[in-house]
mmCIF file with all atom_site columns, C-alpha atoms in Angstrom:
data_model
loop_
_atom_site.group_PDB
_atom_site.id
_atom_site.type_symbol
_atom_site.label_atom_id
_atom_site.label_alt_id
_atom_site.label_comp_id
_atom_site.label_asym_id
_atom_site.label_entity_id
_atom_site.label_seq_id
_atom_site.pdbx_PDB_ins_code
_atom_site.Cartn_x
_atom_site.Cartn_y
_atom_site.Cartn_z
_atom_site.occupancy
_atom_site.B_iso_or_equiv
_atom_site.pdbx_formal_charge
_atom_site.auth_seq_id
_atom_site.auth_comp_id
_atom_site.auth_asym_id
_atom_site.auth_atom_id
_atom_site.pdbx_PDB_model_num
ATOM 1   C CA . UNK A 1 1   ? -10.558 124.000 -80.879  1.00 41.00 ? 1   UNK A CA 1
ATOM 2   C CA . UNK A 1 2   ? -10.028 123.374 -84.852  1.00 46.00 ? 2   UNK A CA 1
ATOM 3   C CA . UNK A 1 3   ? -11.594 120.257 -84.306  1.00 46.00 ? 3   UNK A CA 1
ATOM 4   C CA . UNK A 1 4   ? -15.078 120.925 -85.313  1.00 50.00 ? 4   UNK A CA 1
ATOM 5   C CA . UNK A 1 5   ? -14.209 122.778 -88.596  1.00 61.00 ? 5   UNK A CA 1
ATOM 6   C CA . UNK A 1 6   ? -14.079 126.469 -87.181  1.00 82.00 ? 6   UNK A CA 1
ATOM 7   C CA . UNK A 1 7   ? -11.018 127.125 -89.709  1.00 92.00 ? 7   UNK A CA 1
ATOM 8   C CA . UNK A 1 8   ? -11.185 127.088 -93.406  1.00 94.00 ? 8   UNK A CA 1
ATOM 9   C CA . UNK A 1 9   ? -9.504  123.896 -94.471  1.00 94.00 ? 9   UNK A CA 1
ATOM 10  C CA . UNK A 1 10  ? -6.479  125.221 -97.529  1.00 96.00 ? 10  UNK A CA 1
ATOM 11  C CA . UNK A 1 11  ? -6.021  122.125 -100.043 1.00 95.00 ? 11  UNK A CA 1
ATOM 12  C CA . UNK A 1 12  ? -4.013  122.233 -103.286 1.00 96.00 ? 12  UNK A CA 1
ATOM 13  C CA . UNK A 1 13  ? -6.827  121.080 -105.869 1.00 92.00 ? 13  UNK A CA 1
ATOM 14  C CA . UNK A 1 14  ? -5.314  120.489 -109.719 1.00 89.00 ? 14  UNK A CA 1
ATOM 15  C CA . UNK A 1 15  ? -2.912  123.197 -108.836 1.00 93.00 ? 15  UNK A CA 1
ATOM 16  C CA . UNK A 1 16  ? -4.859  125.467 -107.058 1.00 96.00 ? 16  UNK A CA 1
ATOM 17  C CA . UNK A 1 17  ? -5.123  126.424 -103.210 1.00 97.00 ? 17  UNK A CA 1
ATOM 18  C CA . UNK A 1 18  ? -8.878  125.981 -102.316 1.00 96.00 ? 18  UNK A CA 1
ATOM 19  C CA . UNK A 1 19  ? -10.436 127.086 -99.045  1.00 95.00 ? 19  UNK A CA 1
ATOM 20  C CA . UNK A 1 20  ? -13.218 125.126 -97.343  1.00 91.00 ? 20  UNK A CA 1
ATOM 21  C CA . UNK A 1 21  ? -15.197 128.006 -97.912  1.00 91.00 ? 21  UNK A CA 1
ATOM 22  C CA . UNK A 1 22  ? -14.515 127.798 -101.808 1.00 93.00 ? 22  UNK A CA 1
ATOM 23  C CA . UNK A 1 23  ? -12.324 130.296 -101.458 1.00 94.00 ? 23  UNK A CA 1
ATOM 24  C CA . UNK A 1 24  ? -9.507  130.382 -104.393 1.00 95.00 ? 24  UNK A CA 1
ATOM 25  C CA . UNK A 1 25  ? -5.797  131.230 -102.774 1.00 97.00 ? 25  UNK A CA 1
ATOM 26  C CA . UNK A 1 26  ? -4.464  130.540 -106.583 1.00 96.00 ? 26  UNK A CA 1
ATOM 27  C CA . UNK A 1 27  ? -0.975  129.087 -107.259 1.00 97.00 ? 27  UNK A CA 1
ATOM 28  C CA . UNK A 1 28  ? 0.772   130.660 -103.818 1.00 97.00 ? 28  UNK A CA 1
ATOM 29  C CA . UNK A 1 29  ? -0.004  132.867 -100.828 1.00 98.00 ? 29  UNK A CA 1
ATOM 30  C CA . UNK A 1 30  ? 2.114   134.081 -97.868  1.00 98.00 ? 30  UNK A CA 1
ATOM 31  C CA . UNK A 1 31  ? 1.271   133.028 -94.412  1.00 98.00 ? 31  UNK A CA 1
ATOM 32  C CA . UNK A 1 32  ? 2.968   132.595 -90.566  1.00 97.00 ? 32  UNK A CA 1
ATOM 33  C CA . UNK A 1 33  ? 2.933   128.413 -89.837  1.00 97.00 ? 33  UNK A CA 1
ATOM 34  C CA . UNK A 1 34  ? 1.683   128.740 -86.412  1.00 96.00 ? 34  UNK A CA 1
ATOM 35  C CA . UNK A 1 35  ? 1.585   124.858 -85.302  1.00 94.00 ? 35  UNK A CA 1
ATOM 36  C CA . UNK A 1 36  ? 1.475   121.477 -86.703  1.00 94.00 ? 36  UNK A CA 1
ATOM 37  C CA . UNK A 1 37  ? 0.102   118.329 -86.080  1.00 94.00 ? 37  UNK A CA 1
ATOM 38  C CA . UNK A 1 38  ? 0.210   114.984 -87.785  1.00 94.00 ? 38  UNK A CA 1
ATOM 39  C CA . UNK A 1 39  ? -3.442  113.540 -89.425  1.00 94.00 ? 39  UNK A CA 1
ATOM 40  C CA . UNK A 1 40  ? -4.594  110.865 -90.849  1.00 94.00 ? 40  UNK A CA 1
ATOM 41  C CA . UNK A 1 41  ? -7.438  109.663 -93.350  1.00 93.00 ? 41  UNK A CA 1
ATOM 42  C CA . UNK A 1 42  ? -8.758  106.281 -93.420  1.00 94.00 ? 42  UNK A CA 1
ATOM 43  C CA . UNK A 1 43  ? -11.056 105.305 -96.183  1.00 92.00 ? 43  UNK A CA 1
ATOM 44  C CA . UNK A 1 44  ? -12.927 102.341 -97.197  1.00 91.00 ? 44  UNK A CA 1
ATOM 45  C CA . UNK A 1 45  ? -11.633 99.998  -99.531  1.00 87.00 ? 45  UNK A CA 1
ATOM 46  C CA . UNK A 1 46  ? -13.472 101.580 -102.410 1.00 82.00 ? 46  UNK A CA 1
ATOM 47  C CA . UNK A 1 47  ? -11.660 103.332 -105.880 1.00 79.00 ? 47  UNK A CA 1
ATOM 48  C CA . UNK A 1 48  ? -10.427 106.466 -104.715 1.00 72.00 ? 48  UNK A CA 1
ATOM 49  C CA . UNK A 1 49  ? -12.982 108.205 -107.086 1.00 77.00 ? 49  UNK A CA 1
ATOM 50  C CA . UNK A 1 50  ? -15.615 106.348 -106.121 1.00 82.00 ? 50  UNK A CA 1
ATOM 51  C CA . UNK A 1 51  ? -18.914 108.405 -104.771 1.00 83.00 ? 51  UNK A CA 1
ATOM 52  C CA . UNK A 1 52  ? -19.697 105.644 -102.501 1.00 83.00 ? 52  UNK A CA 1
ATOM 53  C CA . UNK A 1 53  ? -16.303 105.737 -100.717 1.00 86.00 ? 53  UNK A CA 1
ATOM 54  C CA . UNK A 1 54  ? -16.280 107.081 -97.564  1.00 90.00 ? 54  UNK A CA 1
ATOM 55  C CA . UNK A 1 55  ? -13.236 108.944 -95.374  1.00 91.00 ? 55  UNK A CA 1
ATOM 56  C CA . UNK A 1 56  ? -13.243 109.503 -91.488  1.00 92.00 ? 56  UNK A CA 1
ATOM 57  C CA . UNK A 1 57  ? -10.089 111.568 -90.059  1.00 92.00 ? 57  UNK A CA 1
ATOM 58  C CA . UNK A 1 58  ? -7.986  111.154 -86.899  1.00 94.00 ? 58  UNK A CA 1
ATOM 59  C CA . UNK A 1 59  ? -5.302  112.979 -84.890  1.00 93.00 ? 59  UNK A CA 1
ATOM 60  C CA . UNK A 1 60  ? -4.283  109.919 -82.770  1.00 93.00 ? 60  UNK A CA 1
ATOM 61  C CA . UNK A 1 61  ? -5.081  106.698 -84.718  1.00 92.00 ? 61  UNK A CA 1
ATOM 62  C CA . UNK A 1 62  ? -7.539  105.908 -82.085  1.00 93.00 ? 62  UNK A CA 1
ATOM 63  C CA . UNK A 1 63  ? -10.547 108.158 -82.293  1.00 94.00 ? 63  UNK A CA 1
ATOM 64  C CA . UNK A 1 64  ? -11.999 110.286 -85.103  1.00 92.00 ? 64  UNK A CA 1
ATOM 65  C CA . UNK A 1 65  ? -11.441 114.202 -84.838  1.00 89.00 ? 65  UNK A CA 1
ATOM 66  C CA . UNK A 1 66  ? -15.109 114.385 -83.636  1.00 88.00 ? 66  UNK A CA 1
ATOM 67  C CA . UNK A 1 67  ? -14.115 112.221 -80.737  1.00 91.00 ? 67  UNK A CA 1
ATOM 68  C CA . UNK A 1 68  ? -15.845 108.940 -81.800  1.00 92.00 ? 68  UNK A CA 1
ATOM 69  C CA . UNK A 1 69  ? -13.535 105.606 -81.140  1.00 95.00 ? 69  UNK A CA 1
ATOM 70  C CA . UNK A 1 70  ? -12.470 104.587 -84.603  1.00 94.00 ? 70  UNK A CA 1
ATOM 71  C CA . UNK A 1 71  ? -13.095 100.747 -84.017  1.00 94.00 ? 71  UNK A CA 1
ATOM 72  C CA . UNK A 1 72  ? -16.668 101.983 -83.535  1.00 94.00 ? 72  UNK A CA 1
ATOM 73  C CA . UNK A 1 73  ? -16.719 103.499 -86.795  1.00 91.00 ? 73  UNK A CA 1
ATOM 74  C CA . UNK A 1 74  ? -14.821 100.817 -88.688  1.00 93.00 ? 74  UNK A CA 1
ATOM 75  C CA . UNK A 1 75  ? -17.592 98.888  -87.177  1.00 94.00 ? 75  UNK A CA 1
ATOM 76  C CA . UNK A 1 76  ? -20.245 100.875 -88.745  1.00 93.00 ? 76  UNK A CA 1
ATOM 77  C CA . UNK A 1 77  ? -18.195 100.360 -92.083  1.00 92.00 ? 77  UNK A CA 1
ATOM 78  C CA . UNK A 1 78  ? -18.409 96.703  -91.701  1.00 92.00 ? 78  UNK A CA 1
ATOM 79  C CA . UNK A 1 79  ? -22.149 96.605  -90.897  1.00 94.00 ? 79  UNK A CA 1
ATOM 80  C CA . UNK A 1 80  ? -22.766 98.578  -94.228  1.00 91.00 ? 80  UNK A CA 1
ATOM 81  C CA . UNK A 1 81  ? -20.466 95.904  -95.763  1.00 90.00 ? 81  UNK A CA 1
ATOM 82  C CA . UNK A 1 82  ? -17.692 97.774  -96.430  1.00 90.00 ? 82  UNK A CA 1
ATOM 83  C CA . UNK A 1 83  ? -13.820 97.042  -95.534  1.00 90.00 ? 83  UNK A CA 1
ATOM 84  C CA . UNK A 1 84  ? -11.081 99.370  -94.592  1.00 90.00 ? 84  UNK A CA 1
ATOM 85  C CA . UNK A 1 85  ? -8.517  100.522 -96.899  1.00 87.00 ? 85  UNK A CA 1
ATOM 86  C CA . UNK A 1 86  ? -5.000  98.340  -95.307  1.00 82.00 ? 86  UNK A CA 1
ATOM 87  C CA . UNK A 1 87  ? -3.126  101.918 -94.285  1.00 89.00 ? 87  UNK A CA 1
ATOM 88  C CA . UNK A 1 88  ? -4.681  105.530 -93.656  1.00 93.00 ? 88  UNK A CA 1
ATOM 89  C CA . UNK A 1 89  ? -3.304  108.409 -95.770  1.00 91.00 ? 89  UNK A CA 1
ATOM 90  C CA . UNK A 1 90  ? -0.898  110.842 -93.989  1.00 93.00 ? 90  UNK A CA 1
ATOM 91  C CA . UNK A 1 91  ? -1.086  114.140 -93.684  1.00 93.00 ? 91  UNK A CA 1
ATOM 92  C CA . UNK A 1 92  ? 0.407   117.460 -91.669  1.00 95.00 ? 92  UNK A CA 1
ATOM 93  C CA . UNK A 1 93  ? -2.224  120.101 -90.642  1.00 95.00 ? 93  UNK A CA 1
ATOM 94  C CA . UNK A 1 94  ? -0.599  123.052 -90.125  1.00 96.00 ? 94  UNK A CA 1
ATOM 95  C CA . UNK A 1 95  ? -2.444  125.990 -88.400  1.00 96.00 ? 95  UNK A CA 1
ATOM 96  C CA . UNK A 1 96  ? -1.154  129.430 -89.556  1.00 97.00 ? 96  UNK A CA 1
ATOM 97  C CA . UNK A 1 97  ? -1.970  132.919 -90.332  1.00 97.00 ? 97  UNK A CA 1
ATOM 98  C CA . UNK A 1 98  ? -2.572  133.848 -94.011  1.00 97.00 ? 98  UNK A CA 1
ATOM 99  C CA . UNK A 1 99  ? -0.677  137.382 -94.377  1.00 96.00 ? 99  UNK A CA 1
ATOM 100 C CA . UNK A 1 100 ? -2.626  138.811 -96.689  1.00 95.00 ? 100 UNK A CA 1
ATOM 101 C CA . UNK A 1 101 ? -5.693  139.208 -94.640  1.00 95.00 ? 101 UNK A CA 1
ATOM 102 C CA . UNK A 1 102 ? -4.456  137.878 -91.028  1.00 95.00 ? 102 UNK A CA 1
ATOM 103 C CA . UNK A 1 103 ? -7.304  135.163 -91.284  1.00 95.00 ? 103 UNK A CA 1
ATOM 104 C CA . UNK A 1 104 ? -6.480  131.593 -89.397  1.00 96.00 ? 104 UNK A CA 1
ATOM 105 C CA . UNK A 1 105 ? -6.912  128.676 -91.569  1.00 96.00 ? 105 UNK A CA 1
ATOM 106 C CA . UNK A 1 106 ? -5.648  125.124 -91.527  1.00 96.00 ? 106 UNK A CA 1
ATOM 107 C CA . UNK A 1 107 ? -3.074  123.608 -94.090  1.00 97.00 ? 107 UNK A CA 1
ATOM 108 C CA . UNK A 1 108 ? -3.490  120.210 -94.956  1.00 94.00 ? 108 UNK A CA 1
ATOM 109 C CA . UNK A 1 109 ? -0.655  119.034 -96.206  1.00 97.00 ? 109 UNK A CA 1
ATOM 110 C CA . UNK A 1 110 ? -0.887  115.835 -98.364  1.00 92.00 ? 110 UNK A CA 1
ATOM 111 C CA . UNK A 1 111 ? 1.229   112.431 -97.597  1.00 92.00 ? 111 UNK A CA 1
ATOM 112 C CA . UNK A 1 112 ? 3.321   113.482 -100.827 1.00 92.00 ? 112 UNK A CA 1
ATOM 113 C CA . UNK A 1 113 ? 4.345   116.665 -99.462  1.00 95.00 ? 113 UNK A CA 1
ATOM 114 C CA . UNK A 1 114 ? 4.939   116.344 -96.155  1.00 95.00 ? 114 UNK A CA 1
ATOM 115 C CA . UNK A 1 115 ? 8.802   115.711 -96.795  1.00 95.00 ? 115 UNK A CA 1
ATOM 116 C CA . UNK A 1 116 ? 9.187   119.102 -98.676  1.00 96.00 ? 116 UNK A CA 1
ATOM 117 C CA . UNK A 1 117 ? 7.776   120.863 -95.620  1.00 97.00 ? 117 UNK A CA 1
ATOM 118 C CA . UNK A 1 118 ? 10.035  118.497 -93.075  1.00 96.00 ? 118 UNK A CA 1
ATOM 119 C CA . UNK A 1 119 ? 12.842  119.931 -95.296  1.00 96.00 ? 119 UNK A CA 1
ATOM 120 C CA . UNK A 1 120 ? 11.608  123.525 -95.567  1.00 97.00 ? 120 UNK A CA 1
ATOM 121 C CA . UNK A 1 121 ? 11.076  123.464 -91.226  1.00 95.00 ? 121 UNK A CA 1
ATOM 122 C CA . UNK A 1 122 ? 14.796  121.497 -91.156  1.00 96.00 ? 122 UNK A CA 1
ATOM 123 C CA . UNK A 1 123 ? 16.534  124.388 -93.400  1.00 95.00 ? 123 UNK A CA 1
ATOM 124 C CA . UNK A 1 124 ? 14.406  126.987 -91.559  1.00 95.00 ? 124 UNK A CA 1
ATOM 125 C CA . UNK A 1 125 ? 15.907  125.925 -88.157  1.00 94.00 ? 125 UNK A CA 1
ATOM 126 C CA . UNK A 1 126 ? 19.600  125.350 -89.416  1.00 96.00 ? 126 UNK A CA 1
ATOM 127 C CA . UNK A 1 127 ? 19.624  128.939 -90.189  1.00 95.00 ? 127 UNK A CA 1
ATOM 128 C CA . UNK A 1 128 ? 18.393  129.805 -86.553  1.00 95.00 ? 128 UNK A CA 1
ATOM 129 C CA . UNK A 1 129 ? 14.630  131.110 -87.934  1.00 94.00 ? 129 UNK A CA 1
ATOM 130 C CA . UNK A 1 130 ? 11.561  130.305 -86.244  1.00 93.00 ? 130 UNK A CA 1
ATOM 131 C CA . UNK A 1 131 ? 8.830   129.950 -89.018  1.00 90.00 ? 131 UNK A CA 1
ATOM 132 C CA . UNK A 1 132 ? 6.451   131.537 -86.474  1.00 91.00 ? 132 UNK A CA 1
ATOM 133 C CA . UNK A 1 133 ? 7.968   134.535 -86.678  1.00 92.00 ? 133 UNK A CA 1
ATOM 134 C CA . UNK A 1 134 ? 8.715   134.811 -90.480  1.00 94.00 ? 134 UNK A CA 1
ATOM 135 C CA . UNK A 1 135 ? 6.362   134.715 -93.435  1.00 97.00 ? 135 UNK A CA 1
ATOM 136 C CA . UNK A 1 136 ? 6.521   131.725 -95.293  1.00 97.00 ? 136 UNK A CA 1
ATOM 137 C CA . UNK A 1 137 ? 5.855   131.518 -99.094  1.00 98.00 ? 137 UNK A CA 1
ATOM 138 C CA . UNK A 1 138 ? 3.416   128.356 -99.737  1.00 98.00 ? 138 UNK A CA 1
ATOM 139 C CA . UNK A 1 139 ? 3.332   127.657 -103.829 1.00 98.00 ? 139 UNK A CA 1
ATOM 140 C CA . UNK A 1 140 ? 2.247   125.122 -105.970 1.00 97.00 ? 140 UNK A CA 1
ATOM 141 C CA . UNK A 1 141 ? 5.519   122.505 -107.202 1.00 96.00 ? 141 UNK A CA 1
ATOM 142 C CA . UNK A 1 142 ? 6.501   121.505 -110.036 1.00 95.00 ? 142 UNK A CA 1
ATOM 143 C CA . UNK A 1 143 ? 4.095   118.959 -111.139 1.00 94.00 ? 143 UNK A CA 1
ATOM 144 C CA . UNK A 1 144 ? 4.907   115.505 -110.694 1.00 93.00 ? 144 UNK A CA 1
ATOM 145 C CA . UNK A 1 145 ? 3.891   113.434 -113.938 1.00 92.00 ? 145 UNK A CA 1
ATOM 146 C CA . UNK A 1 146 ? 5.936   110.078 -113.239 1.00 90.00 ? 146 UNK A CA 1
ATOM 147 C CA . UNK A 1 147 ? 3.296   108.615 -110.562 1.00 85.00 ? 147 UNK A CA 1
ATOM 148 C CA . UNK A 1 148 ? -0.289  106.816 -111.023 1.00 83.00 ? 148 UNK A CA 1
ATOM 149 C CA . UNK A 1 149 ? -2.228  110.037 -110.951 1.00 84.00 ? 149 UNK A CA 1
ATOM 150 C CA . UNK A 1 150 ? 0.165   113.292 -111.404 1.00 88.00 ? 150 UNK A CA 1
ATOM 151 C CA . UNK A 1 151 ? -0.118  116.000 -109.095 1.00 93.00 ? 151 UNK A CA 1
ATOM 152 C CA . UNK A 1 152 ? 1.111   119.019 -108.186 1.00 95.00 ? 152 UNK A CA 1
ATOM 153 C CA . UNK A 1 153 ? 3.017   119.113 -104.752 1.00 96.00 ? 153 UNK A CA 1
ATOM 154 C CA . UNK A 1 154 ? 3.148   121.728 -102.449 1.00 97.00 ? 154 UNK A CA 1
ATOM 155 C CA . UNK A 1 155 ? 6.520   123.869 -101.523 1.00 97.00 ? 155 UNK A CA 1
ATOM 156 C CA . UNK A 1 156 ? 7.657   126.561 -99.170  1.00 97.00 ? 156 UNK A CA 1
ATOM 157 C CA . UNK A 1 157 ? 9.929   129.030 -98.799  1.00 97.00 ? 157 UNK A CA 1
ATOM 158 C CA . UNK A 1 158 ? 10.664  131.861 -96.748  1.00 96.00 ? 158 UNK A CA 1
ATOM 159 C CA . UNK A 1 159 ? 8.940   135.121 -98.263  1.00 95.00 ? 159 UNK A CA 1
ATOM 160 C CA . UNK A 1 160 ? 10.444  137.981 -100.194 1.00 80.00 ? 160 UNK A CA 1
#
């Protein structure tokens, strides 16, 4: 039912939580995680910056999140003369409730912050909470300056 872009999409931009919609969340918000799933992004074998890459999602590894077979659209790639970047890019999409306004929207949680949410769910259920049922604090990290491009991670933590 998310499938087809009927959520706002939450990304952390240079530091900031942008909505689909253009909508700035700034450096943190509160929100109820709902459910997760894993996704991935596959791109051609283009610069990352590059305006003539192009990116096609997937829930399974075997079709796109519109449905289409992704051999058929690696295909399509190759026909334009373009090859496929070696691995996709992981991510977590999290569906969950934004407290502030009660508004569903989807977290998508980059490859380099997926292990500070698998250690946020981990400590959550150690101490016998169920993240559905709590508010969760979602803020922007520390930024990370030792890697190729720094960035600013995501975190979590349960809510005042």
């Amino acid at each position: 039912f998310d499938s087809y872009g009927v959520f706002p999409l939450v990304t952390l931009s240079q530091g900031e939580f942008i909505t689909s919609e253009n909508e700035s969340l700034g450096t943190e918000f509160e929100c109820l995680m709902l459910r997760s799933r894993p996704k991935y992004m596959y791109r051609t074998n283009h610069d990352f910056n590059d305006p003539n890459k192009e990116v096609v999602y997937s829930y399974d590894n075997a079709t796109t999140v519109t449905g289409m077979p992704l051999e058929d659209h690696f295909a399509e790639w190759k026909q334009k003369g373009f090859e496929r970047h070696p691995k996709p890019t992981r991510y977590v999409e999290v569906t969950a409730q934004l407290t502030s306004n009660n508004q569903i929207v989807l977290l998508s949680v980059a490859e380099q912050s997926v292990g500070n949410l698998s250690a946020y769910w981990a400590q959550m259920r150690m101490a016998g909470r169920d993240i559905r049922q709590m508010p969760t604090r979602v803020f922007r990290g520390k930024k990370i300056e030792r890697a190729r491009v720094p960035f600013y991670p995501w975190a979590f933590a349960p809510a005042a």
